[in-house]
Amino acid sequence: MFPRIPMLSYDVVVIGGGPAGMAAAIRAKELGLKVLLLDENDYLGGILPQCIHPGFGLHYYREELTGPEFASRLAKRLVELGVEYRTAARVLEIKNYSDLEKVVIFTSPGGAYQVWAKAVIYAAGARERHAFEIGIVGDRVSGIYTAGEAQTLMDLYGIMPGKEIVIVGSGDVGLIMARRFALEGAKVKAVVELMPYPGGLARNVMILRDFNIPLYLSHKVVEVRGKGRVERVKVVKVDENLNEIPGSEFWIEADTLIISAGLVPSVKKLKKIGVEIDPATGGPVVNDRLETSVPGIFVAGNSLLINDLVDYVAEQGELAAEGTKEFIENGGIESRKWVKVEKGENVRLIAPHYLSGDRDVYLYLRVSKPMEDVELRIPEIDKGMKLPVVKPAEMLRIKLKAEEIRKAEKLTVEVVKA
Amino acid sequence: MKTKVAIIGAGISGASIARVLSRYENLEVHLIEKAPDVGWGVSKANTALIHGGYDDDPEKYPTRAKLCIRGNRLWHQWVKELEIPHVWNGALIVATKDEDFDELERLLERGRKNGVPEMRIVDRDELFHLEPNLTREAIGALWVPIVGQIGPIPAVIAITENAVANGVKTHLETEVTGIKVENGEVKGVETKDGFIEADIVINAAGLYADRIARMAGIDYFEIHPRKGEYWIFDDDVPGPKRVLFPTPTPISKGIVVTTEISGHLMIGPNAQDLPPEEKENLATTREGLEQVWEGAKKLWPQLPPRNKVIRTFAGLRPEPTGGDFIIKAEEEVWGFINVAGIRSPGLTSAPAIAYEVAEIIKRDLGIELKEKEKWNPYRKEISHFFTMTPEQVNEAIKKNPAYGKIVCRCNNVSEGDILEAIERMKFIGVKTPSVDSVKFRTKATTGTCQGSFCRPKIVQLLAREYGVEPWKVTLKGKGSEIGIGDVKVLLRGDA
Amino acid sequence: MIYRFTCIVCPLGCSIEVEVENGKVKEVKGCRCPRGKEWAVQEVTNPKRVVMSVVPVEGGALPTVSVKTAEPVPKEKIPELMKFLAKLRLKAPVKVGETVAEWKGIKIVATRGA
């Protein structure tokens, strides 16, 4: 059905104005494509404007920036190039009529529109797991926030959520929020981590030492109690199989519980048009142009897989844009044969999934468990890279040369003792 | 002189009574509620079913048996007049053992006695035609087509809005502290906010009906809470088309598997009896949720992975002494009407309860009720972006661009929808801005992400429209504020 | 006294041990590069951090502006700096990169405009 609403026409529609989307739109414009970027927020940058801590841009800009600064650099470039964009524009539906006919329907205060495009870059980011998803029971009271929501409240809207804080999950966002709370005068009473090792980058784990915050490894929060507002949370110790140890329960008094239990790529709209999803990454199965299983639908950033570094996110955006250029010029992404990338020992997830062998490629991967003195190996092409330490929290990135890829029928990536 | 009526409790019963009594020009109706908004007690958390009326034994529970089927019939009319979200999808009471048919036959017979139309036993083939993903162990079912589902809080809101439009005065966040009785007659209601004069006091206080009754010196019944827990799953998890019950046992109606009106698979409830004083114990428990999971699996084996849950919750049913609804004018205190122990099927019975109360006023209190010349039976639902076509969105945007701006991305709720909801909150007298009030009117924050993206935006809108600091906006009333102050409050040392 | 920590200079994350005697660094073990060693010594003798916060702003699209210190601040001074920042109030317009205040010679720079 064609809705009777105003029609726009572009080569590429980029969905999402965070770092992946902005980098994609910039690159697409540089490549001479007619591009429209859509973002649902009132401002560009996605989640970056609320990530006020430093640590962004070391690879991409070769200097250390805060999140808002990284976003404003991309936004500045976007505006300089004259990329068309709309904020407060929420995509309602993507329709895939044919390889070169996509329709993106969006709504905005200026109206609902249908945009016809030859290709779509989907860069809508991720969402956070919430308390119900991780099985926390008890009272449904105020004071339970995901780390991202707490960050929005504090660092965009200037609201202090509480004064005695327990944080679930020692991933980067959780640790960064621990620091924000501590800096603004709140008492962070515990960071509770299910795994026997911390989940964040080393530079963020250091926050705990800086602010004397107790870290409970191999523990989980199972229950919240309170009347109106969180009053206390119940913590229990787990064994090496993550089973709860009876009798190990204890309560921590707190008025705020922050959930930082990981991110999930936001891909519902892609699933609706039949895009194949990799259960390991939670994002689409893609080829080395970051094209999904639906021709002409590309994906980048946290919708592809959860990244640690914004630099990689922006890199993925550019790559997807280059993919759309090729797709539009050639009427599709061609390849002689696709070399499948497979997960070997201690590899939990990896992307891209199919490589053409006609270009160099970065593989992004995460390990299942931490190890020391390892080798990242691809036996089929006899490639190896020694690493002193690998952790699930830190994404690995390895570059493969086109000629290496061409040598193989498939590539198995494994992380084994050196 | 008008007869003054004070209804204590703005749940489904109290609101329905208010609506029915708003018809009469010689009544001045006051609806009193301790919560900041209507429908936040027992009405809030239940299975949201409009039952068929086959379940209640007319010998043991005559009032329930009579009012349930009558309520069901009335709901078919009320949902239309009041634009209450609903679905009439029917229920299947599923047999998995040969003996179950004995019980189904009994239910069929009882249903006929109670006047339930169109019920019949379906065989295995027809059952799987109706519900292909049911447990393979199912061998037949009782099919009750008149069963349906509604949004219980949206229903209370709709009814209250209609009642207010017809002249009912609400007193929200007004806790009742006493009933004034003189010479065996009620004189009014004492509240934390002052005295409300009344010739008739209707006790529709849900879990607290026993306490309110005691304030009038009536102590022949007690209400104890029975907790039920539920799981709700993400909207991409397949659920049944009908409401699925197991064959009931003498103890329980069993754990229901259903797709609630917003399209989410929902399972529950279990039943755990709590002592009378635990009227606020709404905590979910692992044991309870586990029980529900195991129970639901028997009917619906393909439950999703547990991380597909978007919410678990618990509700309390007000179980009265004796088990039947207590709906009567108390003889010792003239003018005091109990509407107590409205446990299941209370939601279904509510409209019928309301007419019953009007009847009691006429019959037992001897007050003649004069119908208003003009009474408006209709109420319009607020705009919902998710029901609009893109063309309709563009029409709405001409009125206000906010209709084109999405706030809740999971459920497509627009800023325009939310502004309308806030207007309606003010219309019925909601004084404390809370996210839950917006949630129940718009479905914002109830999707996949459970509000982590949109709640801060809703807080901003509520703060602006109510003219309060954003941190003073609450989640669900005073004591559940979103924050403790501005971001510098702790460093300044004045938290 | 031996301090143990994970190096944050690069993703390798070496486990470093710094031995300190009478306030002097005696030995640094476990680093694989000079930058790591330099960082470890600084971390033990004079740890510094870039500090970030938000400051209320009037007349902007959002009610806050995010700020950072233009250079790392000695760790023990951070609480005092935060008290200073708690008193700041800004007025729009504020540009990214603009110095909005100065504290003991350290510039406070806006990282998000208003």
XYZ file of C-alpha atoms in Angstrom, chain A residues 245-401:
157
model
C 25.078 -20.200 46.429
C 22.388 -20.778 49.056
C 22.946 -18.853 52.263
C 25.193 -16.274 50.632
C 22.466 -13.633 50.360
C 22.920 -10.193 51.863
C 21.132 -6.862 51.596
C 22.601 -3.498 50.664
C 20.690 -0.379 51.611
C 20.421 1.995 48.682
C 17.871 4.319 47.118
C 18.948 3.738 43.542
C 19.663 0.643 41.471
C 21.434 1.134 38.174
C 21.225 -1.661 35.625
C 24.172 -1.922 33.282
C 23.651 -5.438 32.024
C 24.574 -5.100 28.412
C 23.120 -3.805 25.185
C 20.934 -5.404 22.544
C 21.064 -4.209 18.917
C 17.774 -2.519 17.929
C 16.878 -4.535 14.863
C 13.118 -5.159 15.069
C 12.449 -3.138 11.927
C 15.050 -5.137 10.036
C 13.583 -8.439 11.198
C 10.239 -7.323 9.799
C 11.678 -7.148 6.283
C 13.330 -10.518 6.617
C 16.894 -9.540 7.474
C 18.723 -12.558 8.849
C 19.954 -12.065 12.413
C 23.049 -13.639 13.950
C 22.025 -14.849 17.412
C 25.588 -14.311 18.673
C 25.871 -10.611 17.813
C 22.132 -9.929 18.004
C 22.645 -7.907 14.822
C 22.266 -8.809 11.145
C 24.405 -11.276 9.230
C 26.467 -9.094 6.897
C 29.014 -9.257 4.107
C 32.200 -7.223 4.020
C 30.331 -4.102 2.817
C 28.082 -4.466 5.867
C 25.176 -5.343 3.607
C 22.547 -7.511 5.279
C 20.835 -10.558 3.797
C 18.351 -8.174 2.146
C 20.156 -6.566 -0.807
C 20.591 -2.819 -0.437
C 19.977 -2.767 3.316
C 23.250 -1.959 5.080
C 23.938 -1.761 8.787
C 26.571 -0.086 10.970
C 27.415 0.661 14.574
C 25.676 -0.924 17.531
C 22.849 -2.181 15.357
C 25.460 -4.385 13.670
C 27.146 -5.536 16.848
C 27.815 -3.980 20.222
C 31.031 -1.969 20.021
C 33.254 -0.651 22.816
C 34.789 2.166 20.833
C 33.011 4.879 18.948
C 35.924 4.932 16.545
C 34.983 1.505 15.197
C 31.368 2.566 15.012
C 32.235 5.516 12.783
C 34.508 3.286 10.717
C 31.603 0.894 10.143
C 29.413 3.793 9.066
C 31.934 4.799 6.405
C 32.266 1.235 5.217
C 28.515 0.861 4.857
C 28.399 4.119 2.875
C 31.063 2.820 0.508
C 28.966 -0.312 0.173
C 25.900 1.669 -0.868
C 27.926 3.518 -3.488
C 29.056 0.246 -5.016
C 25.573 -1.225 -4.675
C 23.938 1.670 -6.481
C 26.560 1.882 -9.241
C 26.601 -1.826 -9.981
C 22.994 -2.583 -9.149
C 24.102 -4.887 -6.383
C 27.113 -6.138 -4.462
C 28.847 -8.684 -6.582
C 31.367 -11.230 -5.592
C 32.883 -14.231 -7.230
C 32.357 -16.317 -4.149
C 31.649 -15.531 -0.523
C 34.162 -16.744 2.011
C 32.320 -17.613 5.188
C 33.792 -16.555 8.517
C 33.315 -19.122 11.255
C 33.729 -18.973 14.986
C 36.452 -21.239 16.357
C 37.608 -21.847 19.891
C 36.938 -19.072 22.407
C 35.254 -16.816 19.867
C 31.825 -15.753 21.032
C 30.885 -13.538 18.142
C 32.366 -12.189 14.955
C 31.389 -9.939 12.084
C 31.310 -9.500 9.136
C 30.139 -12.995 8.316
C 30.906 -13.235 4.569
C 33.964 -11.857 2.810
C 34.343 -11.223 -0.898
C 38.096 -11.306 -1.166
C 38.142 -8.237 -3.372
C 38.949 -5.821 -0.588
C 40.799 -5.693 2.710
C 38.564 -6.236 5.697
C 38.474 -5.637 9.427
C 37.009 -8.491 11.427
C 35.433 -7.507 14.738
C 35.234 -10.221 17.348
C 34.815 -10.964 21.027
C 36.106 -13.897 23.033
C 33.941 -16.024 25.329
C 36.310 -16.062 28.268
C 39.406 -14.165 29.346
C 42.775 -15.739 28.530
C 46.416 -14.744 28.712
C 49.232 -15.258 26.222
C 47.065 -16.274 23.352
C 47.203 -16.359 19.628
C 44.354 -15.227 17.450
C 44.601 -17.704 14.572
C 43.003 -18.343 11.242
C 44.363 -21.784 10.340
C 43.040 -21.827 6.747
C 45.356 -18.992 5.734
C 47.983 -19.650 8.326
C 47.535 -16.256 9.890
C 48.262 -15.550 13.521
C 48.446 -12.620 15.892
C 49.881 -12.924 19.385
C 48.051 -11.168 22.184
C 49.151 -10.921 25.816
C 45.594 -10.930 27.096
C 42.037 -11.167 25.766
C 38.829 -10.303 27.613
C 35.176 -10.563 26.607
C 34.844 -6.879 27.462
C 37.352 -5.794 24.852
C 36.491 -6.203 21.230
C 39.294 -7.471 19.021
C 39.809 -6.147 15.531
C 41.996 -7.845 12.960
C 42.737 -6.776 9.419
C 42.717 -9.307 6.609
C 44.158 -8.594 3.177
